[in-house]
mmCIF file of C-alpha atoms and ligand atoms in Angstrom:
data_model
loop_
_atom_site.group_PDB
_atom_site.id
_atom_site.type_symbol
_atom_site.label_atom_id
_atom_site.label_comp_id
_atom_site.label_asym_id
_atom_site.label_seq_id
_atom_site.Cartn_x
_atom_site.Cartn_y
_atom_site.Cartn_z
ATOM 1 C CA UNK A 1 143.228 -95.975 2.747
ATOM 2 C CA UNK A 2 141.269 -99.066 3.068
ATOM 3 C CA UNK A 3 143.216 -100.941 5.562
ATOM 4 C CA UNK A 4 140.948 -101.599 8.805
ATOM 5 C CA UNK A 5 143.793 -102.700 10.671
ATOM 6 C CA UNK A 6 147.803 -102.904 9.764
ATOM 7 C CA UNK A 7 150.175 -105.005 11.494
ATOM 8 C CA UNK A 8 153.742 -104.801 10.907
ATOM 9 C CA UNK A 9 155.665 -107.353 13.084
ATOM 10 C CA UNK A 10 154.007 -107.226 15.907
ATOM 11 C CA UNK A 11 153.960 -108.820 18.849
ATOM 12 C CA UNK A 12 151.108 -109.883 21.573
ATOM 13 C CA UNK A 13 152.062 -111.501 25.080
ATOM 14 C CA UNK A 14 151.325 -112.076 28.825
ATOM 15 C CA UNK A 15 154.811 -111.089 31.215
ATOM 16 C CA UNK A 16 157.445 -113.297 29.932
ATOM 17 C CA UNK A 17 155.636 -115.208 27.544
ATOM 18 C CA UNK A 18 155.255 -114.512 23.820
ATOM 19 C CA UNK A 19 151.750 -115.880 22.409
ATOM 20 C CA UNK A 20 151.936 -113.856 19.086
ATOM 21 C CA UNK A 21 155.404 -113.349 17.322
ATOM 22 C CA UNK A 22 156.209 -111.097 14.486
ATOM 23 C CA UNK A 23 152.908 -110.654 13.066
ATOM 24 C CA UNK A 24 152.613 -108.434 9.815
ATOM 25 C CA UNK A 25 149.282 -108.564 8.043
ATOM 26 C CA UNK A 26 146.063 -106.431 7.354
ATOM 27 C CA UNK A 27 142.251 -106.511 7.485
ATOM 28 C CA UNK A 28 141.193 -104.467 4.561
ATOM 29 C CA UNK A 29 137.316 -103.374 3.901
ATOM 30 C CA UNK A 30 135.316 -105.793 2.741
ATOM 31 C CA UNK A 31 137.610 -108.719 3.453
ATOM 32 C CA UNK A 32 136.704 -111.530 5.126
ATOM 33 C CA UNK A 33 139.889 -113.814 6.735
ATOM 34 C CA UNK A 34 139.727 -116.810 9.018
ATOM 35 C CA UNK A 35 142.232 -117.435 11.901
ATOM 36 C CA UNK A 36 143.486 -120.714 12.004
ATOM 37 C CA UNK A 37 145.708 -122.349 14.016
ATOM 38 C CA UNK A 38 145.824 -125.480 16.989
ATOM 39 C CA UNK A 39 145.151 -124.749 20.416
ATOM 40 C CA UNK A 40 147.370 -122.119 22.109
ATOM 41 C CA UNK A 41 148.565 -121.166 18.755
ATOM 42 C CA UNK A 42 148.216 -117.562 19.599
ATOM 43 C CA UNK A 43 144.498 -117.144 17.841
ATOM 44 C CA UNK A 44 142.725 -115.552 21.019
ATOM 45 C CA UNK A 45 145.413 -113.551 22.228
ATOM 46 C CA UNK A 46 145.644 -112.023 18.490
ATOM 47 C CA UNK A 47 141.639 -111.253 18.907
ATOM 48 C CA UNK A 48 142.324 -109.366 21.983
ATOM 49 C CA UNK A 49 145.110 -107.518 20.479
ATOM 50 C CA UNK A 50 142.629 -106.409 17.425
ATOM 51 C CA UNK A 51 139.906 -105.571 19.668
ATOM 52 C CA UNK A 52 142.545 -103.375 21.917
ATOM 53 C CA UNK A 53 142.307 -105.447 24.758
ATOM 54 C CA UNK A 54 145.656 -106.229 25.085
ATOM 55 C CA UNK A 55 148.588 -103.820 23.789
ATOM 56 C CA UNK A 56 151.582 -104.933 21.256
ATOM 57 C CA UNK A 57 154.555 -105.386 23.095
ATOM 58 C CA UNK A 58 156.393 -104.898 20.048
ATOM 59 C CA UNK A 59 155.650 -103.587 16.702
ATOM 60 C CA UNK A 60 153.021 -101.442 15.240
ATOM 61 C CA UNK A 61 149.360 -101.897 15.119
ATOM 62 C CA UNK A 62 147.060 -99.119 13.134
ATOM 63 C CA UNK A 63 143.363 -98.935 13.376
ATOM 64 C CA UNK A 64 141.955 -96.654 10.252
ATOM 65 C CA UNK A 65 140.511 -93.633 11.755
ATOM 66 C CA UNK A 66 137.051 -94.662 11.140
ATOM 67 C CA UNK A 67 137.242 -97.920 12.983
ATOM 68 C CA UNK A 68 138.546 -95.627 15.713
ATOM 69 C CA UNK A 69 135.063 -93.994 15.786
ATOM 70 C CA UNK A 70 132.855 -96.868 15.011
ATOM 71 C CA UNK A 71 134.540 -99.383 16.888
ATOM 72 C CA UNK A 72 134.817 -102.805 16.424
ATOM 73 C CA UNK A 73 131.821 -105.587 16.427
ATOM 74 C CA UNK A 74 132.812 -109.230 18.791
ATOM 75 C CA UNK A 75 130.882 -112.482 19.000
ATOM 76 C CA UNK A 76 132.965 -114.065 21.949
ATOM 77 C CA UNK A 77 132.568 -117.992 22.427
ATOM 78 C CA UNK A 78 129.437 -118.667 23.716
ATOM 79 C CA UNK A 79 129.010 -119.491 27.221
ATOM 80 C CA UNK A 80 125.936 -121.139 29.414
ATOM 81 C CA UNK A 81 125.621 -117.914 30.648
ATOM 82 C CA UNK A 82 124.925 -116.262 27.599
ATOM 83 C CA UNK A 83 122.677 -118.646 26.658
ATOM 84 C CA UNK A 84 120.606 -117.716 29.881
ATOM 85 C CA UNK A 85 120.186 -114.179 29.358
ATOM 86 C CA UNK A 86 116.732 -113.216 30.828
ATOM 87 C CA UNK A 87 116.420 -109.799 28.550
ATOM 88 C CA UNK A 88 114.461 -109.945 25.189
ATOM 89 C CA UNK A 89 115.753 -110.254 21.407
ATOM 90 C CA UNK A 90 115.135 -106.236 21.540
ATOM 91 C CA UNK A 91 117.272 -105.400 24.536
ATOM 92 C CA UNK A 92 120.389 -107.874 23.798
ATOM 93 C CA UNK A 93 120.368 -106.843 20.472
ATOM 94 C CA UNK A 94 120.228 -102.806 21.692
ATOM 95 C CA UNK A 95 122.215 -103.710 24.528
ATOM 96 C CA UNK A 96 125.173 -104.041 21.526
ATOM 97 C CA UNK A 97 124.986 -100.130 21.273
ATOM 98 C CA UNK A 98 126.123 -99.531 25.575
ATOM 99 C CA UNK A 99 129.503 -99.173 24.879
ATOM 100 C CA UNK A 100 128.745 -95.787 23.014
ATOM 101 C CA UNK A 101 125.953 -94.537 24.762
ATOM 102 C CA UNK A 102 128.666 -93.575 27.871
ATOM 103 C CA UNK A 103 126.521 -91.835 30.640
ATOM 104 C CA UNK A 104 123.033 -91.151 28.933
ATOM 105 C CA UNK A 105 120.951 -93.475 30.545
ATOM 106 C CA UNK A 106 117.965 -93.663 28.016
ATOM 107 C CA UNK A 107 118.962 -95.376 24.205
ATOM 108 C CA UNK A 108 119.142 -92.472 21.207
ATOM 109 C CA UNK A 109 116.491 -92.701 18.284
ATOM 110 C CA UNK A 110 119.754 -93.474 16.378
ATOM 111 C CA UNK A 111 120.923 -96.128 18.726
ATOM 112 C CA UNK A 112 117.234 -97.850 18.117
ATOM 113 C CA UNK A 113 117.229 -97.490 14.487
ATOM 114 C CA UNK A 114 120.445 -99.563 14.224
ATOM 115 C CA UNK A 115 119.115 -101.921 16.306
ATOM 116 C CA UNK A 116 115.880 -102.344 14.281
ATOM 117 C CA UNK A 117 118.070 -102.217 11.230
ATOM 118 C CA UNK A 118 120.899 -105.078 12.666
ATOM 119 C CA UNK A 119 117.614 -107.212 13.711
ATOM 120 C CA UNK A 120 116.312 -106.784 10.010
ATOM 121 C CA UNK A 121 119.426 -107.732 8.325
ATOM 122 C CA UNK A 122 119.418 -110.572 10.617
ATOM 123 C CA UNK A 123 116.004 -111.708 10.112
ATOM 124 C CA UNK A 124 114.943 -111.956 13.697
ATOM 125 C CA UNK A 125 112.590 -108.325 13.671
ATOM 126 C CA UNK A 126 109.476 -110.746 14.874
ATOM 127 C CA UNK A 127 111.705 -112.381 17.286
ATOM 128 C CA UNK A 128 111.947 -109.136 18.278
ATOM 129 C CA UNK A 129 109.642 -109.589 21.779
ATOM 130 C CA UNK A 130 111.036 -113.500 22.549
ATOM 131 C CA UNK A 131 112.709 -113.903 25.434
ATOM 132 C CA UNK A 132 116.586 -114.717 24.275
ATOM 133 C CA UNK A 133 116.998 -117.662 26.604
ATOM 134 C CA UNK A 134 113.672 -119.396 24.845
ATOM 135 C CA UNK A 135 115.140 -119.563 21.683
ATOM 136 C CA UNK A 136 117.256 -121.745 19.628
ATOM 137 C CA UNK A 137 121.166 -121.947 19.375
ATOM 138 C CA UNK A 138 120.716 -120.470 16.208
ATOM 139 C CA UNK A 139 117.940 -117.727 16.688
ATOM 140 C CA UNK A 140 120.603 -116.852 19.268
ATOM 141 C CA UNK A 141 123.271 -116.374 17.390
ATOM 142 C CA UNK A 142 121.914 -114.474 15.072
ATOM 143 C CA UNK A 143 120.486 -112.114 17.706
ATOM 144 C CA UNK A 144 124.068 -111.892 18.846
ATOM 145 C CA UNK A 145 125.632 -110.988 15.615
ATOM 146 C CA UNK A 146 123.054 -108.590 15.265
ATOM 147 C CA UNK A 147 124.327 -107.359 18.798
ATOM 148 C CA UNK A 148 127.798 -107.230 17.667
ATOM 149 C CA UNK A 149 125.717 -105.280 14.287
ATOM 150 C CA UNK A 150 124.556 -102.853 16.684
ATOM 151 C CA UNK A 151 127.970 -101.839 18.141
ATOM 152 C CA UNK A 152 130.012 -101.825 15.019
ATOM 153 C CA UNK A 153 128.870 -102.049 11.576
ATOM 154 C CA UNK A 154 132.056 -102.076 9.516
ATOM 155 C CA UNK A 155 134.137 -105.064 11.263
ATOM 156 C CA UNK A 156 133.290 -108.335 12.308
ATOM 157 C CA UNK A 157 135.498 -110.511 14.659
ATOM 158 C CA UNK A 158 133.947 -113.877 15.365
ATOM 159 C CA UNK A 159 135.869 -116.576 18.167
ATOM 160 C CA UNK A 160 134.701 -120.042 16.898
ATOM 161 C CA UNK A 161 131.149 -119.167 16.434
ATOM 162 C CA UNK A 162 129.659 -122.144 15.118
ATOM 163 C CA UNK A 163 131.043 -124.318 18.371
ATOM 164 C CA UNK A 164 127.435 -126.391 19.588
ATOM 165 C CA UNK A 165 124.975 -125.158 16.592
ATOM 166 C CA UNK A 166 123.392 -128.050 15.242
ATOM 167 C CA UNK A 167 124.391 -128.234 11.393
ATOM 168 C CA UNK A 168 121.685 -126.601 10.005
ATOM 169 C CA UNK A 169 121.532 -123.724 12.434
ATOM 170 C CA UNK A 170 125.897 -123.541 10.315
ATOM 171 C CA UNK A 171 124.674 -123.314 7.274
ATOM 172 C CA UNK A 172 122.272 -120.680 8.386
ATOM 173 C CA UNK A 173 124.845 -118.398 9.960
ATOM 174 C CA UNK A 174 127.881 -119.106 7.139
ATOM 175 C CA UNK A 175 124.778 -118.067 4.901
ATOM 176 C CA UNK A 176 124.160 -114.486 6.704
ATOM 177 C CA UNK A 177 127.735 -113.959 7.533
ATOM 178 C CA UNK A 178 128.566 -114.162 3.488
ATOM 179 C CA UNK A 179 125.423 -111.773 2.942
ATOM 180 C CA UNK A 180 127.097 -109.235 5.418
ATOM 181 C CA UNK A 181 130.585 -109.621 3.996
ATOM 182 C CA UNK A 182 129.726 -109.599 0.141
ATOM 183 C CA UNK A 183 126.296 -107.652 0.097
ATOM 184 C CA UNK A 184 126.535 -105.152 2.655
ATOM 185 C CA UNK A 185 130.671 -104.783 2.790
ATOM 186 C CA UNK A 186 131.417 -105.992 6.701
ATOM 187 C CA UNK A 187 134.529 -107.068 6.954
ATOM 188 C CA UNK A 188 134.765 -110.462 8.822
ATOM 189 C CA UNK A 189 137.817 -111.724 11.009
ATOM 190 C CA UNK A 190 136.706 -115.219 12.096
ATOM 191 C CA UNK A 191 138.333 -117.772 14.219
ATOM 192 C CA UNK A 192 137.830 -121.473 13.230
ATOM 193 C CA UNK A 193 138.221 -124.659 13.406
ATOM 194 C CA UNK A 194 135.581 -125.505 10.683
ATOM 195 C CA UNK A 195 137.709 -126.265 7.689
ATOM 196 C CA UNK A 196 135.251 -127.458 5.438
ATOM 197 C CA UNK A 197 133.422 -123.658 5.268
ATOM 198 C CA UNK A 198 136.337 -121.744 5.811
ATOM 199 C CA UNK A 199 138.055 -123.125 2.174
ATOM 200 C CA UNK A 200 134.649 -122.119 0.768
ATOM 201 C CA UNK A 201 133.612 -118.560 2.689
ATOM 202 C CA UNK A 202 136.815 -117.060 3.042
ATOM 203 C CA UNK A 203 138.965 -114.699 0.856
ATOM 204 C CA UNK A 204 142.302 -114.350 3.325
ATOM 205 C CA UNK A 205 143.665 -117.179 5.787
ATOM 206 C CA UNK A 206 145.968 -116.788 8.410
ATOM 207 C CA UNK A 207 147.932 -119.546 9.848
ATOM 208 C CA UNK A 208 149.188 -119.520 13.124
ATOM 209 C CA UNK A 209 151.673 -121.303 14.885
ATOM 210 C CA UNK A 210 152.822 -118.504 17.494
ATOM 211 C CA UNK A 211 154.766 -117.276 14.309
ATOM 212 C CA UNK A 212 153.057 -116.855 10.703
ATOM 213 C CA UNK A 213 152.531 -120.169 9.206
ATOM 214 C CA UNK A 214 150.441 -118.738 6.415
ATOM 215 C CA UNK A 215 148.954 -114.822 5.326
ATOM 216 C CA UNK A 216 147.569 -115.188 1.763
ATOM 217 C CA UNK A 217 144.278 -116.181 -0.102
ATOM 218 C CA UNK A 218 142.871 -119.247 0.119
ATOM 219 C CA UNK A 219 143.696 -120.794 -3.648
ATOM 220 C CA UNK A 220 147.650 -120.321 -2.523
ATOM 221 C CA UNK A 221 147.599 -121.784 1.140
ATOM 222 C CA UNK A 222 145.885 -124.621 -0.828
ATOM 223 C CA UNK A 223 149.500 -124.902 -1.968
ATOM 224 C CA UNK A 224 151.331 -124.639 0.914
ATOM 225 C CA UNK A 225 152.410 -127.656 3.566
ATOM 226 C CA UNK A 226 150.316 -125.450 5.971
ATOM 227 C CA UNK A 227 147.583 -125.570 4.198
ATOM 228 C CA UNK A 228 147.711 -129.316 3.207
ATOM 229 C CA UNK A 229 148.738 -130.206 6.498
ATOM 230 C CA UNK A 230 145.958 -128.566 8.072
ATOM 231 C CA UNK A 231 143.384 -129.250 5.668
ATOM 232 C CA UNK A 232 144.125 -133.025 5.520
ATOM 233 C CA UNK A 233 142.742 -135.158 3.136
ATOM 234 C CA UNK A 234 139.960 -132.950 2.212
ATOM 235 C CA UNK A 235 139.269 -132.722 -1.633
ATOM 236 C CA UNK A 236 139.200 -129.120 -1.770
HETATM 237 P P1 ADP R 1 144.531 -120.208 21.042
HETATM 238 O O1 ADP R 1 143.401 -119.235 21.096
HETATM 239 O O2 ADP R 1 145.117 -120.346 19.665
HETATM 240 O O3 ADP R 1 144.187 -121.539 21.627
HETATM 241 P P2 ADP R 1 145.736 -118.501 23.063
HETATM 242 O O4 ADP R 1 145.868 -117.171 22.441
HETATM 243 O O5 ADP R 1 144.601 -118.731 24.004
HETATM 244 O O6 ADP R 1 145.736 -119.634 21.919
HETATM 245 O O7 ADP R 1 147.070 -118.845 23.846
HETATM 246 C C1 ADP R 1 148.366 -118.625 23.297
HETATM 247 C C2 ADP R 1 149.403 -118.851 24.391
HETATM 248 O O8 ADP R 1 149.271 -117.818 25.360
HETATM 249 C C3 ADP R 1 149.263 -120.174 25.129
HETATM 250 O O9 ADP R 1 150.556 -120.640 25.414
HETATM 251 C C4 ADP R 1 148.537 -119.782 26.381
HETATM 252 O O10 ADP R 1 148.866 -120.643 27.440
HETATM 253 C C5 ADP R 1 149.048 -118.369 26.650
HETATM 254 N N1 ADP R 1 148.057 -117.531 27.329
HETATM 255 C C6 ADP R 1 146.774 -117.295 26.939
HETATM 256 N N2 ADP R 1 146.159 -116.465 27.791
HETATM 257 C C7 ADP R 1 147.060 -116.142 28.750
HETATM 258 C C8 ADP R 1 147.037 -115.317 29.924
HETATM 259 N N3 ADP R 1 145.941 -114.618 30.265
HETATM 260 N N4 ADP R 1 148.169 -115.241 30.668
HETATM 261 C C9 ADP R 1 149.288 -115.918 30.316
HETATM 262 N N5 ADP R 1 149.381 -116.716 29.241
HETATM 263 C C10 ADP R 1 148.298 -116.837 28.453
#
C-alpha cells in the first residue's frame, strides 16, 4: 500500500463545533500537497487531526503501519520563543529524536547518526556548534526541518513555514523542501498561503472551506472556480 494516510469522510471538531466536514482524501509516498484555505477554514485543525492530536469525530482515518512506527515529522508556526532557543544547532536538531527515545536518558548512536545525517541533508553540519538563537530566520528553519528530519523521515507536515523569512531565505527552503520530496522521497503536507510557489512546488492541492472545495492536482484546480478564485489574477 502506499497510502501514508487515508481519509474517508471524516470529520475533525472542538464540542459542538465542526471545523473539518466530510473529508475524504490521501497522502501517498512521495507526494507533496499544500493545504489551502482562508482563515478558520479548518487547515490547523486538519494538521492536528493528521498528526493524532485531535481524534475524528466521524469517519475513518488510517495511518500505514510504517508511519505508525516512524511517526510523523511537524514544523509548527514559528514563535518568538522558538526563535530564542538557547541550545545549539546540534541539540535542537537531536532534540527532534525525544519523542522516541522514551525513558533512556542518554541519545542512541542511531539517534545521532540521523541527526548528523538530517543536518547534512540540510546543509547546516558546520552550523553544527552555533548557538540557534544567533542565527538567521533561515539557518533556523532549516535547522528545524532538519529537527522535524530527525523525528520522522518519511512525512513532512509544514504550518505556514515561510511566514517572516526574508525572500531569499523562501527560495532557499522551497529549494530543499523539493530536494526532500523529489530526491530523497519525503512526502510533504504543507500549509500555505504562498500561492505563487505552491502552483509551482506542489503535485496535490487541497481546498478548504470547512467542506472540500478542491482534492486534485494542481493543472485541474487551475480549472476550477476554487482555484481561479483563489489564485486571482495570477498568470499561472
Ligand atoms: P485555519 O487554520 O484554517 O485558520 P482552524 O483550524 O484554526 O482554521 O479553525 C477552524 C475553526 O475551528 C474556526 O472556526 C475556529 O474558530 C475553530 N477552532 C479552532 N481551534 C479551536 C479550539 N481549540 N476550540 C474550539 N474551536 C476551535
Amino acid at each position: 500500500m502506499s497510502g501514508l494516510i487515508t481519509c474517508s469522510h471524516v470529520d475533525f471538531g472542538y464540542e459542538n463545533h465542526d471545523a473539518v466536514v466530510d473529508l475524504t482524501m490521501e497522502v501517498e509516498e512521495g507526494d507533496y500537497l499544500c493545504v489551502v484555505g482562508a482563515n478558520g477554514a479548518g487547515k490547523s485543525t486538519l494538521v492536528k487531526g493528521l498528526l493524532g492530536l485531535l481524534a475524528p469525530t466521524s469517519g475513518k482515518l488510517e495511518l500505514a503501519d510504517e508511519l505508525k512506527r516512524t511517526g510523523i515529522g511537524y514544523l509548527p508556526q514559528q514563535t518568538a520563543a522558538q526563535k530564542d532557543f538557547p541550545a545549539t544547532v546540534r541539540e535542537v536538531v537531536l532534540s527532534g529524536a525525544l519523542s522516541r527515545r522514551g525513558r533512556r536518558f542518554f541519545y542512541s548512536g542511531e539517534e545521532k547518526e540521523m541527526a548528523r545525517r538530517a543536518m547534512e541533508r540540510l546543509v547546516i553540519s558546520d552550523l553544527e556548534r552555533r548557538c540557534f538563537r544567533e542565527l538567521s530566520g533561515g539557518q533556523q528553519q532549516r535547522t528545524l526541518i532538519a529537527r522535524a528530519l530527525c523525528a520522522a523521515g518519511k512525512l513532512l507536515i509544514l504550518d505556514e513555514p515561510v511566514t517572516g523569512l526574508d525572500p531569499r531565505a523562501i527560495q532557499d527552503f522551497y529549494r530543499f523542501i523539493k530536494r526532500l520530496n523529489r530526491e530523497e522521497g519525503v512526502a510533504i503536507v504543507m500549509v500555505t498561503h504562498d500561492v505563487a510557489n505552491m502552483v509551482e512546488q506542489a503535485d496535490k492541492i487541497l481546498h478548504l472551506q470547512q467542506k472540500v472545495l478542491f482534492y486534485g492536482n494542481v493543472q485541474d484546480y487551475k480549472k476550477t472556480r476554487a482555484g481561479r478564485e483563489f489564485l486571482g489574477d495570477r498568470e499561472v
